[in-house]
Amino acid sequence: MSHDACPPELESVIAAFAVPGRLVSAAPYGNGHINQTFLVVTAESARTRRYIFQRINHRIFKNVPALMENIRRVTSHV
C-alpha cells in the first residue's frame, strides 16, 4: 500500500468501516487548516473505489462525541 505521510493507524481506522475490497493506497488529500484529510483507494475485482477519511483535530474540537452527534442530527434532518 502506498501511504506516504499517512499516520500508521490509518489502516486500522479504515478496517473499522465497511469498506469493500482491499486497500490499494492512502495518501494525504488537500491541505486543510483544521482537520487532516486522506484519499483512500480500494480495489475489488476490476473495480476501484475512492473514499475520503478525515482526522478531527482534537485541539480544536474538544468534544468529538458532541460534534459527531451534531453531524448525525444535521444529516438526518437533510
Tab-separated table of C-alpha atoms in Angstrom:
chain	number	residue	atom	x	y	z
A	1	MET	CA	0.000	0.000	0.000
A	2	SER	CA	1.233	3.487	-0.775
A	3	HIS	CA	0.994	5.509	2.409
A	4	ASP	CA	3.407	8.410	2.181
A	5	ALA	CA	2.852	10.899	5.021
A	6	CYS	CA	-0.141	8.950	6.388
A	7	PRO	CA	-0.474	8.144	10.066
A	8	PRO	CA	0.350	4.492	10.803
A	9	GLU	CA	-3.046	3.906	12.459
A	10	LEU	CA	-4.993	4.887	9.319
A	11	GLU	CA	-5.089	1.277	8.122
A	12	SER	CA	-6.802	0.121	11.331
A	13	VAL	CA	-9.245	3.052	11.143
A	14	ILE	CA	-10.199	2.068	7.586
A	15	ALA	CA	-10.702	-1.532	8.745
A	16	ALA	CA	-13.272	-0.299	11.309
A	17	PHE	CA	-15.582	0.764	8.466
A	18	ALA	CA	-17.453	-1.435	5.971
A	19	VAL	CA	-15.134	-0.510	3.109
A	20	PRO	CA	-15.289	-3.275	0.476
A	21	GLY	CA	-12.198	-4.603	-1.265
A	22	ARG	CA	-8.517	-4.495	-0.434
A	23	LEU	CA	-6.691	-1.319	0.437
A	24	VAL	CA	-4.623	-0.109	-2.524
A	25	SER	CA	-3.430	3.289	-1.325
A	26	ALA	CA	-3.898	6.028	1.223
A	27	ALA	CA	-2.447	9.494	0.811
A	28	PRO	CA	-2.943	12.998	2.188
A	29	TYR	CA	-5.585	14.894	0.250
A	30	GLY	CA	-5.562	18.666	0.130
A	31	ASN	CA	-4.155	20.925	2.803
A	32	GLY	CA	-6.872	21.889	5.241
A	33	HIS	CA	-6.242	24.129	8.221
A	34	ILE	CA	-8.172	22.212	10.889
A	35	ASN	CA	-8.570	18.520	10.017
A	36	GLN	CA	-6.275	16.130	8.151
A	37	THR	CA	-7.866	14.613	5.031
A	38	PHE	CA	-6.823	11.392	3.286
A	39	LEU	CA	-7.801	9.830	-0.028
A	40	VAL	CA	-8.165	6.057	0.317
A	41	VAL	CA	-8.407	3.778	-2.729
A	42	THR	CA	-9.660	0.188	-2.548
A	43	ALA	CA	-9.951	-2.492	-5.228
A	44	GLU	CA	-12.463	-5.303	-5.573
A	45	SER	CA	-12.222	-7.427	-8.724
A	46	ALA	CA	-11.627	-4.944	-11.547
A	47	ARG	CA	-13.353	-2.066	-9.761
A	48	THR	CA	-11.635	0.597	-7.681
A	49	ARG	CA	-13.348	2.931	-5.233
A	50	ARG	CA	-12.179	6.161	-3.669
A	51	TYR	CA	-13.042	7.293	-0.152
A	52	ILE	CA	-12.263	10.384	1.874
A	53	PHE	CA	-11.286	9.968	5.521
A	54	GLN	CA	-10.780	12.872	7.899
A	55	ARG	CA	-8.939	13.037	11.183
A	56	ILE	CA	-10.625	15.509	13.509
A	57	ASN	CA	-8.301	17.926	15.261
A	58	HIS	CA	-8.931	17.279	18.966
A	59	ARG	CA	-7.210	20.529	19.956
A	60	ILE	CA	-9.873	22.498	18.061
A	61	PHE	CA	-12.864	20.214	18.668
A	62	LYS	CA	-12.664	19.334	22.369
A	63	ASN	CA	-15.905	17.313	22.491
A	64	VAL	CA	-15.757	14.966	19.498
A	65	PRO	CA	-18.792	12.850	20.541
A	66	ALA	CA	-20.943	16.022	20.638
A	67	LEU	CA	-19.551	17.097	17.267
A	68	MET	CA	-20.421	13.716	15.739
A	69	GLU	CA	-23.915	13.832	17.261
A	70	ASN	CA	-24.422	17.244	15.701
A	71	ILE	CA	-23.324	15.899	12.300
A	72	ARG	CA	-25.709	12.947	12.709
A	73	ARG	CA	-28.626	15.271	13.535
A	74	VAL	CA	-27.971	17.611	10.619
A	75	THR	CA	-27.567	14.696	8.199
A	76	SER	CA	-30.784	13.066	9.425
A	77	HIS	CA	-32.658	16.340	9.009
A	78	VAL	CA	-31.418	16.865	5.467
